[in-house]
Amino acid sequence: MRDDSSTGAAGGPGAPTGAGRGDPELTVPPGAAGERLDRFIATHVGSRAAAERAVEAGVLVDGRPRPKSYRLEGGERVQLVALPAPAPAAPPPPAPAIAFEDKHLAVVDKPAGLVVHPGAGHRGDTLVDALAGVVAGGDPDRPGIVHRLDRDTSGLLVVAKSDEAHGRLSDLVRRRGLERGYVALVSGRPASRGGRIEAPIGRDRGDPTRISLDTDTPRDAVTHFEVDRLLRAHALLRVRLETGRMHQIRVHLAAIDLPVVGDPVYGLPEPALGRQFLHAARLGFVHPFTAERLDFESPLPADLEAYLSGLTPLP
């Protein structure tokens, strides 16, 4: 039975009640209505990273398993299993190449295989860890991060070095003032030399680990592409994001039967490559403090260049 008369703890109206820190059961106060499950749990376990580990270990809301994005109503009983001990921190990876840096922000060229920020299964081995002491602002679990690249996507991203810079860069992203261009190798032949894909995406109805057009939580997503080079069984595309949703390029291209080569989730793995052929090759924006126009380009990494050179050209 729900106890809708619960009130928040000393931490405020959104703080969990019914259990002290570390206890396995929480009561959701009315003030937390509408809050995501993982954010609510984070107020109890100390951080969003710990909350992600708790959700992965198993969380029941009124006796039913729920995903971390579940929106609470207030009054529910949230049960946690024993929290797993965090994995020992790995030594920080080498710092990535820096394309630009001033006192406000830095533009980094992320290698493939590097996760952007700490989360479930990654602690001490992320881009944030590699840039410790450089990045700052925003969420303390992911300081300085205003946009992301998938682990196996290489290329350019901008990070903040202060709270104020994080706020201004985040506003730039919201206003779609961060111009992001990618190079993608796809299987198949496009029906035209270019196109615009406009299709809302969100967590897949049947598999919350995937992003899909078949979703109960659609968010606007727009992707532009043009053909850079045609090969016998592939096409090299220049892709531009108008919005920046999770896995957007991979999902949109797969939806028009042009899956990214090597994508194990939305296409097929490519053992000879070992990762998806997707590279953030261009980044452009107006500096949020100096109003200077900044444009950066990153060449294809050696592994992508080598794979591309081994493909059969058109006769």
PDB file of C-alpha atoms in Angstrom:
ATOM      1  CA  MET A   1       0.000   0.000   0.000  1.00  0.00           C
ATOM      2  CA  ARG A   2       1.358   3.435  -0.899  1.00  0.00           C
ATOM      3  CA  ASP A   3       1.888   5.994   1.829  1.00  0.00           C
ATOM      4  CA  ASP A   4       0.989   9.238   0.057  1.00  0.00           C
ATOM      5  CA  SER A   5       1.411  11.189   3.274  1.00  0.00           C
ATOM      6  CA  SER A   6       5.215  10.783   3.204  1.00  0.00           C
ATOM      7  CA  THR A   7       7.182  13.997   3.451  1.00  0.00           C
ATOM      8  CA  GLY A   8      10.704  14.824   2.338  1.00  0.00           C
ATOM      9  CA  ALA A   9      13.694  14.385   4.583  1.00  0.00           C
ATOM     10  CA  ALA A  10      15.864  17.247   5.690  1.00  0.00           C
ATOM     11  CA  GLY A  11      17.454  17.349   2.246  1.00  0.00           C
ATOM     12  CA  GLY A  12      14.253  18.873   0.758  1.00  0.00           C
ATOM     13  CA  PRO A  13      10.914  17.863  -0.744  1.00  0.00           C
ATOM     14  CA  GLY A  14      12.550  15.610  -3.320  1.00  0.00           C
ATOM     15  CA  ALA A  15      14.712  13.666  -0.868  1.00  0.00           C
ATOM     16  CA  PRO A  16      13.919   9.952  -0.294  1.00  0.00           C
ATOM     17  CA  THR A  17      12.132   8.989   2.888  1.00  0.00           C
ATOM     18  CA  GLY A  18      11.422   5.752   4.693  1.00  0.00           C
ATOM     19  CA  ALA A  19      15.049   4.655   4.793  1.00  0.00           C
ATOM     20  CA  GLY A  20      18.419   6.012   5.757  1.00  0.00           C
ATOM     21  CA  ARG A  21      21.377   6.163   3.392  1.00  0.00           C
ATOM     22  CA  GLY A  22      22.365   2.633   2.449  1.00  0.00           C
ATOM     23  CA  ASP A  23      18.993   1.064   3.356  1.00  0.00           C
ATOM     24  CA  PRO A  24      17.481  -1.203   0.652  1.00  0.00           C
ATOM     25  CA  GLU A  25      14.005   0.381   0.513  1.00  0.00           C
ATOM     26  CA  LEU A  26      12.960   3.976  -0.147  1.00  0.00           C
ATOM     27  CA  THR A  27       9.630   5.748  -0.199  1.00  0.00           C
ATOM     28  CA  VAL A  28       9.194   8.302  -2.958  1.00  0.00           C
ATOM     29  CA  PRO A  29       7.907  11.581  -1.475  1.00  0.00           C
ATOM     30  CA  PRO A  30       5.262  13.596  -3.331  1.00  0.00           C
ATOM     31  CA  GLY A  31       7.886  16.232  -4.121  1.00  0.00           C
ATOM     32  CA  ALA A  32       9.741  13.742  -6.320  1.00  0.00           C
ATOM     33  CA  ALA A  33       6.760  13.188  -8.649  1.00  0.00           C
ATOM     34  CA  GLY A  34       7.920  13.375 -12.259  1.00  0.00           C
ATOM     35  CA  GLU A  35      11.564  12.697 -11.389  1.00  0.00           C
ATOM     36  CA  ARG A  36      13.532  10.039 -13.255  1.00  0.00           C
ATOM     37  CA  LEU A  37      14.190   6.879 -11.278  1.00  0.00           C
ATOM     38  CA  ASP A  38      17.985   7.103 -11.632  1.00  0.00           C
ATOM     39  CA  ARG A  39      18.068  10.731 -10.486  1.00  0.00           C
ATOM     40  CA  PHE A  40      15.923   9.893  -7.468  1.00  0.00           C
ATOM     41  CA  ILE A  41      18.166   6.978  -6.521  1.00  0.00           C
ATOM     42  CA  ALA A  42      21.243   9.203  -6.929  1.00  0.00           C
ATOM     43  CA  THR A  43      20.031  11.368  -4.032  1.00  0.00           C
ATOM     44  CA  HIS A  44      20.210   8.248  -1.869  1.00  0.00           C
ATOM     45  CA  VAL A  45      23.377   6.546  -3.085  1.00  0.00           C
ATOM     46  CA  GLY A  46      25.460   9.661  -3.604  1.00  0.00           C
ATOM     47  CA  SER A  47      26.046  10.011  -7.355  1.00  0.00           C
ATOM     48  CA  ARG A  48      24.548   9.275 -10.755  1.00  0.00           C
ATOM     49  CA  ALA A  49      27.280   6.731 -11.442  1.00  0.00           C
ATOM     50  CA  ALA A  50      26.341   4.834  -8.274  1.00  0.00           C
ATOM     51  CA  ALA A  51      22.673   5.125  -9.238  1.00  0.00           C
ATOM     52  CA  GLU A  52      23.410   3.527 -12.622  1.00  0.00           C
ATOM     53  CA  ARG A  53      25.150   0.650 -10.871  1.00  0.00           C
ATOM     54  CA  ALA A  54      22.136   0.289  -8.568  1.00  0.00           C
ATOM     55  CA  VAL A  55      19.696   0.169 -11.498  1.00  0.00           C
ATOM     56  CA  GLU A  56      21.846  -2.404 -13.288  1.00  0.00           C
ATOM     57  CA  ALA A  57      21.952  -4.516 -10.123  1.00  0.00           C
ATOM     58  CA  GLY A  58      18.154  -4.457  -9.947  1.00  0.00           C
ATOM     59  CA  VAL A  59      15.514  -1.979  -8.804  1.00  0.00           C
ATOM     60  CA  LEU A  60      11.839  -2.631  -8.122  1.00  0.00           C
ATOM     61  CA  VAL A  61       9.213   0.089  -8.050  1.00  0.00           C
ATOM     62  CA  ASP A  62       6.151  -1.188  -6.178  1.00  0.00           C
ATOM     63  CA  GLY A  63       7.430  -4.686  -6.877  1.00  0.00           C
ATOM     64  CA  ARG A  64       7.991  -4.240 -10.622  1.00  0.00           C
ATOM     65  CA  PRO A  65      11.331  -3.760 -12.415  1.00  0.00           C
ATOM     66  CA  ARG A  66      11.638  -0.363 -14.052  1.00  0.00           C
ATOM     67  CA  PRO A  67      14.255   1.227 -16.361  1.00  0.00           C
ATOM     68  CA  LYS A  68      16.383   4.092 -15.112  1.00  0.00           C
ATOM     69  CA  SER A  69      14.372   6.597 -17.196  1.00  0.00           C
ATOM     70  CA  TYR A  70      11.079   5.631 -15.487  1.00  0.00           C
ATOM     71  CA  ARG A  71       9.200   8.711 -14.239  1.00  0.00           C
ATOM     72  CA  LEU A  72       8.069   8.443 -10.639  1.00  0.00           C
ATOM     73  CA  GLU A  73       4.605   9.476  -9.475  1.00  0.00           C
ATOM     74  CA  GLY A  74       5.223   9.881  -5.733  1.00  0.00           C
ATOM     75  CA  GLY A  75       4.323   7.426  -3.014  1.00  0.00           C
ATOM     76  CA  GLU A  76       5.982   4.382  -4.595  1.00  0.00           C
ATOM     77  CA  ARG A  77       8.215   1.967  -2.718  1.00  0.00           C
ATOM     78  CA  VAL A  78      11.600   1.660  -4.391  1.00  0.00           C
ATOM     79  CA  GLN A  79      13.563  -1.469  -3.483  1.00  0.00           C
ATOM     80  CA  LEU A  80      17.290  -1.761  -4.151  1.00  0.00           C
ATOM     81  CA  VAL A  81      19.261  -4.958  -4.093  1.00  0.00           C
ATOM     82  CA  ALA A  82      22.598  -4.846  -2.302  1.00  0.00           C
ATOM     83  CA  LEU A  83      24.663  -2.303  -4.194  1.00  0.00           C
ATOM     84  CA  PRO A  84      27.640  -3.825  -5.974  1.00  0.00           C
ATOM     85  CA  ALA A  85      31.018  -2.562  -4.932  1.00  0.00           C
ATOM     86  CA  PRO A  86      32.426  -0.245  -7.581  1.00  0.00           C
ATOM     87  CA  ALA A  87      35.104  -1.779  -9.744  1.00  0.00           C
ATOM     88  CA  PRO A  88      38.635  -0.712  -8.881  1.00  0.00           C
ATOM     89  CA  ALA A  89      39.522   2.455 -10.719  1.00  0.00           C
ATOM     90  CA  ALA A  90      41.587   1.825 -13.815  1.00  0.00           C
ATOM     91  CA  PRO A  91      44.616   4.012 -14.465  1.00  0.00           C
ATOM     92  CA  PRO A  92      43.561   7.076 -16.467  1.00  0.00           C
ATOM     93  CA  PRO A  93      44.046   6.741 -20.209  1.00  0.00           C
ATOM     94  CA  PRO A  94      46.488   8.989 -22.063  1.00  0.00           C
ATOM     95  CA  ALA A  95      45.176  12.473 -22.716  1.00  0.00           C
ATOM     96  CA  PRO A  96      43.734  12.797 -26.237  1.00  0.00           C
ATOM     97  CA  ALA A  97      45.050  15.248 -28.798  1.00  0.00           C
ATOM     98  CA  ILE A  98      43.927  18.820 -28.125  1.00  0.00           C
ATOM     99  CA  ALA A  99      42.881  20.745 -31.244  1.00  0.00           C
ATOM    100  CA  PHE A 100      42.233  23.994 -29.347  1.00  0.00           C
ATOM    101  CA  GLU A 101      42.354  25.205 -25.768  1.00  0.00           C
ATOM    102  CA  ASP A 102      41.882  28.450 -23.892  1.00  0.00           C
ATOM    103  CA  LYS A 103      40.820  29.300 -20.338  1.00  0.00           C
ATOM    104  CA  HIS A 104      37.150  28.585 -21.113  1.00  0.00           C
ATOM    105  CA  LEU A 105      37.030  25.418 -23.216  1.00  0.00           C
ATOM    106  CA  ALA A 106      38.960  22.782 -25.113  1.00  0.00           C
ATOM    107  CA  VAL A 107      38.334  20.926 -28.364  1.00  0.00           C
ATOM    108  CA  VAL A 108      39.647  17.377 -28.175  1.00  0.00           C
ATOM    109  CA  ASP A 109      40.118  14.687 -30.809  1.00  0.00           C
ATOM    110  CA  LYS A 110      38.827  11.539 -29.117  1.00  0.00           C
ATOM    111  CA  PRO A 111      40.232   8.170 -30.213  1.00  0.00           C
ATOM    112  CA  ALA A 112      37.948   5.208 -30.794  1.00  0.00           C
ATOM    113  CA  GLY A 113      37.499   2.914 -27.798  1.00  0.00           C
ATOM    114  CA  LEU A 114      37.449   5.723 -25.238  1.00  0.00           C
ATOM    115  CA  VAL A 115      34.224   6.256 -23.258  1.00  0.00           C
ATOM    116  CA  VAL A 116      33.429   9.939 -22.750  1.00  0.00           C
ATOM    117  CA  HIS A 117      32.370   9.966 -19.087  1.00  0.00           C
ATOM    118  CA  PRO A 118      32.136   7.585 -16.119  1.00  0.00           C
ATOM    119  CA  GLY A 119      29.125   5.299 -15.891  1.00  0.00           C
ATOM    120  CA  ALA A 120      28.197   1.686 -15.296  1.00  0.00           C
ATOM    121  CA  GLY A 121      31.249  -0.442 -16.063  1.00  0.00           C
ATOM    122  CA  HIS A 122      33.572   2.513 -16.646  1.00  0.00           C
ATOM    123  CA  ARG A 123      35.411   4.215 -13.848  1.00  0.00           C
ATOM    124  CA  GLY A 124      38.835   5.756 -14.165  1.00  0.00           C
ATOM    125  CA  ASP A 125      39.227   4.890 -17.843  1.00  0.00           C
ATOM    126  CA  THR A 126      37.217   7.637 -19.557  1.00  0.00           C
ATOM    127  CA  LEU A 127      37.859  10.865 -21.414  1.00  0.00           C
ATOM    128  CA  VAL A 128      36.814  12.780 -18.283  1.00  0.00           C
ATOM    129  CA  ASP A 129      39.482  10.886 -16.312  1.00  0.00           C
ATOM    130  CA  ALA A 130      42.081  11.596 -18.994  1.00  0.00           C
ATOM    131  CA  LEU A 131      41.221  15.308 -18.753  1.00  0.00           C
ATOM    132  CA  ALA A 132      41.093  15.446 -14.937  1.00  0.00           C
ATOM    133  CA  GLY A 133      42.029  18.927 -13.781  1.00  0.00           C
ATOM    134  CA  VAL A 134      41.108  20.399 -17.172  1.00  0.00           C
ATOM    135  CA  VAL A 135      37.345  19.877 -17.534  1.00  0.00           C
ATOM    136  CA  ALA A 136      34.812  21.334 -15.101  1.00  0.00           C
ATOM    137  CA  GLY A 137      31.217  22.475 -14.870  1.00  0.00           C
ATOM    138  CA  GLY A 138      27.810  20.837 -14.986  1.00  0.00           C
ATOM    139  CA  ASP A 139      27.188  17.383 -13.539  1.00  0.00           C
ATOM    140  CA  PRO A 140      30.027  16.415 -11.159  1.00  0.00           C
ATOM    141  CA  ASP A 141      29.863  12.835 -12.477  1.00  0.00           C
ATOM    142  CA  ARG A 142      30.525  14.056 -16.015  1.00  0.00           C
ATOM    143  CA  PRO A 143      32.263  17.425 -15.593  1.00  0.00           C
ATOM    144  CA  GLY A 144      32.634  19.619 -18.641  1.00  0.00           C
ATOM    145  CA  ILE A 145      30.625  17.382 -20.947  1.00  0.00           C
ATOM    146  CA  VAL A 146      28.030  19.121 -23.126  1.00  0.00           C
ATOM    147  CA  HIS A 147      27.786  16.590 -25.966  1.00  0.00           C
ATOM    148  CA  ARG A 148      29.090  13.069 -26.470  1.00  0.00           C
ATOM    149  CA  LEU A 149      30.501  10.604 -28.936  1.00  0.00           C
ATOM    150  CA  ASP A 150      29.889   6.870 -28.683  1.00  0.00           C
ATOM    151  CA  ARG A 151      32.799   4.841 -27.332  1.00  0.00           C
ATOM    152  CA  ASP A 152      33.743   3.492 -30.767  1.00  0.00           C
ATOM    153  CA  THR A 153      33.188   6.765 -32.636  1.00  0.00           C
ATOM    154  CA  SER A 154      36.337   8.835 -33.009  1.00  0.00           C
ATOM    155  CA  GLY A 155      36.723  12.547 -33.572  1.00  0.00           C
ATOM    156  CA  LEU A 156      36.077  16.043 -32.325  1.00  0.00           C
ATOM    157  CA  LEU A 157      34.116  17.275 -29.330  1.00  0.00           C
ATOM    158  CA  VAL A 158      34.210  20.403 -27.197  1.00  0.00           C
ATOM    159  CA  VAL A 159      34.442  20.321 -23.396  1.00  0.00           C
ATOM    160  CA  ALA A 160      33.973  23.056 -20.799  1.00  0.00           C
ATOM    161  CA  LYS A 161      36.533  24.192 -18.230  1.00  0.00           C
ATOM    162  CA  SER A 162      34.180  25.990 -15.829  1.00  0.00           C
ATOM    163  CA  ASP A 163      30.552  26.133 -14.740  1.00  0.00           C
ATOM    164  CA  GLU A 164      29.999  29.301 -16.731  1.00  0.00           C
ATOM    165  CA  ALA A 165      31.549  27.780 -19.849  1.00  0.00           C
ATOM    166  CA  HIS A 166      29.443  24.656 -19.398  1.00  0.00           C
ATOM    167  CA  GLY A 167      26.293  26.770 -19.213  1.00  0.00           C
ATOM    168  CA  ARG A 168      27.148  28.789 -22.314  1.00  0.00           C
ATOM    169  CA  LEU A 169      28.167  25.743 -24.342  1.00  0.00           C
ATOM    170  CA  SER A 170      25.027  23.871 -23.260  1.00  0.00           C
ATOM    171  CA  ASP A 171      22.964  26.834 -24.446  1.00  0.00           C
ATOM    172  CA  LEU A 172      24.840  26.721 -27.752  1.00  0.00           C
ATOM    173  CA  VAL A 173      23.911  23.052 -28.134  1.00  0.00           C
ATOM    174  CA  ARG A 174      20.251  23.779 -27.303  1.00  0.00           C
ATOM    175  CA  ARG A 175      20.164  26.552 -29.917  1.00  0.00           C
ATOM    176  CA  ARG A 176      21.724  24.160 -32.460  1.00  0.00           C
ATOM    177  CA  GLY A 177      24.735  26.412 -32.776  1.00  0.00           C
ATOM    178  CA  LEU A 178      27.212  23.551 -32.526  1.00  0.00           C
ATOM    179  CA  GLU A 179      27.854  22.353 -36.087  1.00  0.00           C
ATOM    180  CA  ARG A 180      28.888  18.699 -36.224  1.00  0.00           C
ATOM    181  CA  GLY A 181      29.994  16.899 -39.357  1.00  0.00           C
ATOM    182  CA  TYR A 182      30.785  13.187 -39.621  1.00  0.00           C
ATOM    183  CA  VAL A 183      32.203  10.723 -42.112  1.00  0.00           C
ATOM    184  CA  ALA A 184      30.331   7.409 -42.267  1.00  0.00           C
ATOM    185  CA  LEU A 185      30.889   4.355 -44.417  1.00  0.00           C
ATOM    186  CA  VAL A 186      27.625   2.527 -45.075  1.00  0.00           C
ATOM    187  CA  SER A 187      26.660  -0.771 -46.631  1.00  0.00           C
ATOM    188  CA  GLY A 188      24.558  -0.370 -49.759  1.00  0.00           C
ATOM    189  CA  ARG A 189      23.962   2.384 -52.279  1.00  0.00           C
ATOM    190  CA  PRO A 190      21.951   5.535 -51.499  1.00  0.00           C
ATOM    191  CA  ALA A 191      18.958   6.227 -53.716  1.00  0.00           C
ATOM    192  CA  SER A 192      20.122   9.830 -54.202  1.00  0.00           C
ATOM    193  CA  ARG A 193      23.286  11.910 -53.891  1.00  0.00           C
ATOM    194  CA  GLY A 194      22.009  13.433 -50.668  1.00  0.00           C
ATOM    195  CA  GLY A 195      19.056  13.622 -48.369  1.00  0.00           C
ATOM    196  CA  ARG A 196      17.454  14.723 -45.135  1.00  0.00           C
ATOM    197  CA  ILE A 197      16.225  12.167 -42.619  1.00  0.00           C
ATOM    198  CA  GLU A 198      13.591  13.524 -40.250  1.00  0.00           C
ATOM    199  CA  ALA A 199      12.325  10.837 -37.886  1.00  0.00           C
ATOM    200  CA  PRO A 200      11.793  11.081 -34.109  1.00  0.00           C
ATOM    201  CA  ILE A 201      13.717   8.488 -32.103  1.00  0.00           C
ATOM    202  CA  GLY A 202      13.868   7.261 -28.504  1.00  0.00           C
ATOM    203  CA  ARG A 203      14.312   4.153 -26.375  1.00  0.00           C
ATOM    204  CA  ASP A 204      13.017   1.108 -28.245  1.00  0.00           C
ATOM    205  CA  ARG A 205       9.703  -0.275 -26.944  1.00  0.00           C
ATOM    206  CA  GLY A 206      11.010  -3.827 -26.765  1.00  0.00           C
ATOM    207  CA  ASP A 207      14.670  -3.233 -25.867  1.00  0.00           C
ATOM    208  CA  PRO A 208      15.545  -0.171 -23.755  1.00  0.00           C
ATOM    209  CA  THR A 209      19.255  -0.587 -24.534  1.00  0.00           C
ATOM    210  CA  ARG A 210      18.552   0.344 -28.171  1.00  0.00           C
ATOM    211  CA  ILE A 211      17.409   3.589 -29.760  1.00  0.00           C
ATOM    212  CA  SER A 212      14.636   3.237 -32.296  1.00  0.00           C
ATOM    213  CA  LEU A 213      11.873   4.842 -34.328  1.00  0.00           C
ATOM    214  CA  ASP A 214       9.554   2.388 -32.542  1.00  0.00           C
ATOM    215  CA  THR A 215       9.448   4.186 -29.216  1.00  0.00           C
ATOM    216  CA  ASP A 216       7.091   5.522 -26.561  1.00  0.00           C
ATOM    217  CA  THR A 217       9.397   8.493 -25.915  1.00  0.00           C
ATOM    218  CA  PRO A 218      10.036  10.061 -29.343  1.00  0.00           C
ATOM    219  CA  ARG A 219      12.298  13.098 -29.634  1.00  0.00           C
ATOM    220  CA  ASP A 220      12.733  15.135 -32.797  1.00  0.00           C
ATOM    221  CA  ALA A 221      15.801  14.065 -34.778  1.00  0.00           C
ATOM    222  CA  VAL A 222      17.083  15.402 -38.109  1.00  0.00           C
ATOM    223  CA  THR A 223      20.112  14.135 -40.029  1.00  0.00           C
ATOM    224  CA  HIS A 224      21.486  15.398 -43.369  1.00  0.00           C
ATOM    225  CA  PHE A 225      23.774  13.357 -45.611  1.00  0.00           C
ATOM    226  CA  GLU A 226      25.510  13.601 -48.956  1.00  0.00           C
ATOM    227  CA  VAL A 227      27.544  11.074 -50.894  1.00  0.00           C
ATOM    228  CA  ASP A 228      31.293  11.652 -50.824  1.00  0.00           C
ATOM    229  CA  ARG A 229      32.327   8.499 -52.692  1.00  0.00           C
ATOM    230  CA  LEU A 230      30.568   5.485 -54.204  1.00  0.00           C
ATOM    231  CA  LEU A 231      32.186   2.028 -54.021  1.00  0.00           C
ATOM    232  CA  ARG A 232      31.018  -1.311 -55.373  1.00  0.00           C
ATOM    233  CA  ALA A 233      29.063  -2.349 -52.266  1.00  0.00           C
ATOM    234  CA  HIS A 234      29.428   0.725 -50.043  1.00  0.00           C
ATOM    235  CA  ALA A 235      29.126   4.475 -49.948  1.00  0.00           C
ATOM    236  CA  LEU A 236      31.195   7.004 -48.041  1.00  0.00           C
ATOM    237  CA  LEU A 237      28.889   9.702 -46.694  1.00  0.00           C
ATOM    238  CA  ARG A 238      29.328  13.165 -45.250  1.00  0.00           C
ATOM    239  CA  VAL A 239      26.762  13.474 -42.481  1.00  0.00           C
ATOM    240  CA  ARG A 240      25.604  16.602 -40.666  1.00  0.00           C
ATOM    241  CA  LEU A 241      23.566  16.612 -37.474  1.00  0.00           C
ATOM    242  CA  GLU A 242      20.773  19.125 -37.065  1.00  0.00           C
ATOM    243  CA  THR A 243      19.875  17.568 -33.718  1.00  0.00           C
ATOM    244  CA  GLY A 244      22.124  15.462 -31.505  1.00  0.00           C
ATOM    245  CA  ARG A 245      20.249  12.466 -30.109  1.00  0.00           C
ATOM    246  CA  MET A 246      21.908   9.322 -28.789  1.00  0.00           C
ATOM    247  CA  HIS A 247      22.961   6.996 -31.653  1.00  0.00           C
ATOM    248  CA  GLN A 248      21.127   9.303 -34.076  1.00  0.00           C
ATOM    249  CA  ILE A 249      23.319   8.803 -37.148  1.00  0.00           C
ATOM    250  CA  ARG A 250      23.492   5.049 -36.729  1.00  0.00           C
ATOM    251  CA  VAL A 251      19.723   4.696 -36.195  1.00  0.00           C
ATOM    252  CA  HIS A 252      18.721   7.052 -39.007  1.00  0.00           C
ATOM    253  CA  LEU A 253      21.039   5.515 -41.606  1.00  0.00           C
ATOM    254  CA  ALA A 254      19.961   1.989 -40.667  1.00  0.00           C
ATOM    255  CA  ALA A 255      16.321   3.107 -41.034  1.00  0.00           C
ATOM    256  CA  ILE A 256      16.918   3.896 -44.727  1.00  0.00           C
ATOM    257  CA  ASP A 257      18.751   0.589 -45.264  1.00  0.00           C
ATOM    258  CA  LEU A 258      22.220   2.138 -45.153  1.00  0.00           C
ATOM    259  CA  PRO A 259      23.680   0.736 -41.914  1.00  0.00           C
ATOM    260  CA  VAL A 260      27.050   2.026 -40.786  1.00  0.00           C
ATOM    261  CA  VAL A 261      29.745  -0.533 -41.525  1.00  0.00           C
ATOM    262  CA  GLY A 262      30.903  -2.345 -38.388  1.00  0.00           C
ATOM    263  CA  ASP A 263      27.968  -1.211 -36.238  1.00  0.00           C
ATOM    264  CA  PRO A 264      27.211  -4.242 -34.016  1.00  0.00           C
ATOM    265  CA  VAL A 265      23.892  -2.832 -32.741  1.00  0.00           C
ATOM    266  CA  TYR A 266      22.089  -1.413 -35.765  1.00  0.00           C
ATOM    267  CA  GLY A 267      24.030  -3.172 -38.525  1.00  0.00           C
ATOM    268  CA  LEU A 268      26.554  -6.003 -38.562  1.00  0.00           C
ATOM    269  CA  PRO A 269      29.957  -6.294 -36.857  1.00  0.00           C
ATOM    270  CA  GLU A 270      32.989  -6.121 -39.123  1.00  0.00           C
ATOM    271  CA  PRO A 271      35.825  -8.196 -37.602  1.00  0.00           C
ATOM    272  CA  ALA A 272      38.353  -6.751 -40.038  1.00  0.00           C
ATOM    273  CA  LEU A 273      37.572  -3.271 -38.716  1.00  0.00           C
ATOM    274  CA  GLY A 274      36.679  -3.922 -35.083  1.00  0.00           C
ATOM    275  CA  ARG A 275      34.404  -0.893 -34.666  1.00  0.00           C
ATOM    276  CA  GLN A 276      31.828   1.206 -36.488  1.00  0.00           C
ATOM    277  CA  PHE A 277      33.094   3.327 -39.366  1.00  0.00           C
ATOM    278  CA  LEU A 278      31.975   6.669 -37.964  1.00  0.00           C
ATOM    279  CA  HIS A 279      34.229   9.663 -37.376  1.00  0.00           C
ATOM    280  CA  ALA A 280      33.380  13.162 -36.114  1.00  0.00           C
ATOM    281  CA  ALA A 281      35.447  14.942 -38.746  1.00  0.00           C
ATOM    282  CA  ARG A 282      34.272  18.532 -38.382  1.00  0.00           C
ATOM    283  CA  LEU A 283      33.253  20.839 -35.542  1.00  0.00           C
ATOM    284  CA  GLY A 284      32.316  24.479 -35.831  1.00  0.00           C
ATOM    285  CA  PHE A 285      30.838  27.087 -33.504  1.00  0.00           C
ATOM    286  CA  VAL A 286      31.029  30.677 -32.362  1.00  0.00           C
ATOM    287  CA  HIS A 287      33.100  30.946 -29.185  1.00  0.00           C
ATOM    288  CA  PRO A 288      30.583  31.690 -26.401  1.00  0.00           C
ATOM    289  CA  PHE A 289      32.930  34.183 -24.687  1.00  0.00           C
ATOM    290  CA  THR A 290      34.928  35.850 -27.464  1.00  0.00           C
ATOM    291  CA  ALA A 291      32.384  35.599 -30.344  1.00  0.00           C
ATOM    292  CA  GLU A 292      35.234  34.303 -32.542  1.00  0.00           C
ATOM    293  CA  ARG A 293      34.231  31.795 -35.214  1.00  0.00           C
ATOM    294  CA  LEU A 294      36.035  28.475 -34.653  1.00  0.00           C
ATOM    295  CA  ASP A 295      36.206  25.614 -37.160  1.00  0.00           C
ATOM    296  CA  PHE A 296      38.115  22.361 -36.749  1.00  0.00           C
ATOM    297  CA  GLU A 297      38.712  19.310 -38.908  1.00  0.00           C
ATOM    298  CA  SER A 298      40.026  15.869 -38.004  1.00  0.00           C
ATOM    299  CA  PRO A 299      41.362  13.497 -40.687  1.00  0.00           C
ATOM    300  CA  LEU A 300      40.230   9.888 -40.844  1.00  0.00           C
ATOM    301  CA  PRO A 301      42.135   7.773 -38.291  1.00  0.00           C
ATOM    302  CA  ALA A 302      44.587   5.236 -39.679  1.00  0.00           C
ATOM    303  CA  ASP A 303      42.315   2.221 -39.031  1.00  0.00           C
ATOM    304  CA  LEU A 304      39.422   3.734 -40.996  1.00  0.00           C
ATOM    305  CA  GLU A 305      41.704   4.922 -43.797  1.00  0.00           C
ATOM    306  CA  ALA A 306      43.254   1.465 -44.112  1.00  0.00           C
ATOM    307  CA  TYR A 307      39.872  -0.275 -44.219  1.00  0.00           C
ATOM    308  CA  LEU A 308      38.549   2.158 -46.802  1.00  0.00           C
ATOM    309  CA  SER A 309      41.586   1.688 -49.059  1.00  0.00           C
ATOM    310  CA  GLY A 310      40.947  -2.081 -49.109  1.00  0.00           C
ATOM    311  CA  LEU A 311      37.423  -1.803 -50.520  1.00  0.00           C
ATOM    312  CA  THR A 312      36.621  -2.380 -54.169  1.00  0.00           C
ATOM    313  CA  PRO A 313      36.042   0.842 -56.127  1.00  0.00           C
ATOM    314  CA  LEU A 314      33.477   1.266 -58.865  1.00  0.00           C
ATOM    315  CA  PRO A 315      34.668  -0.030 -62.233  1.00  0.00           C
TER     316      PRO A 315
END
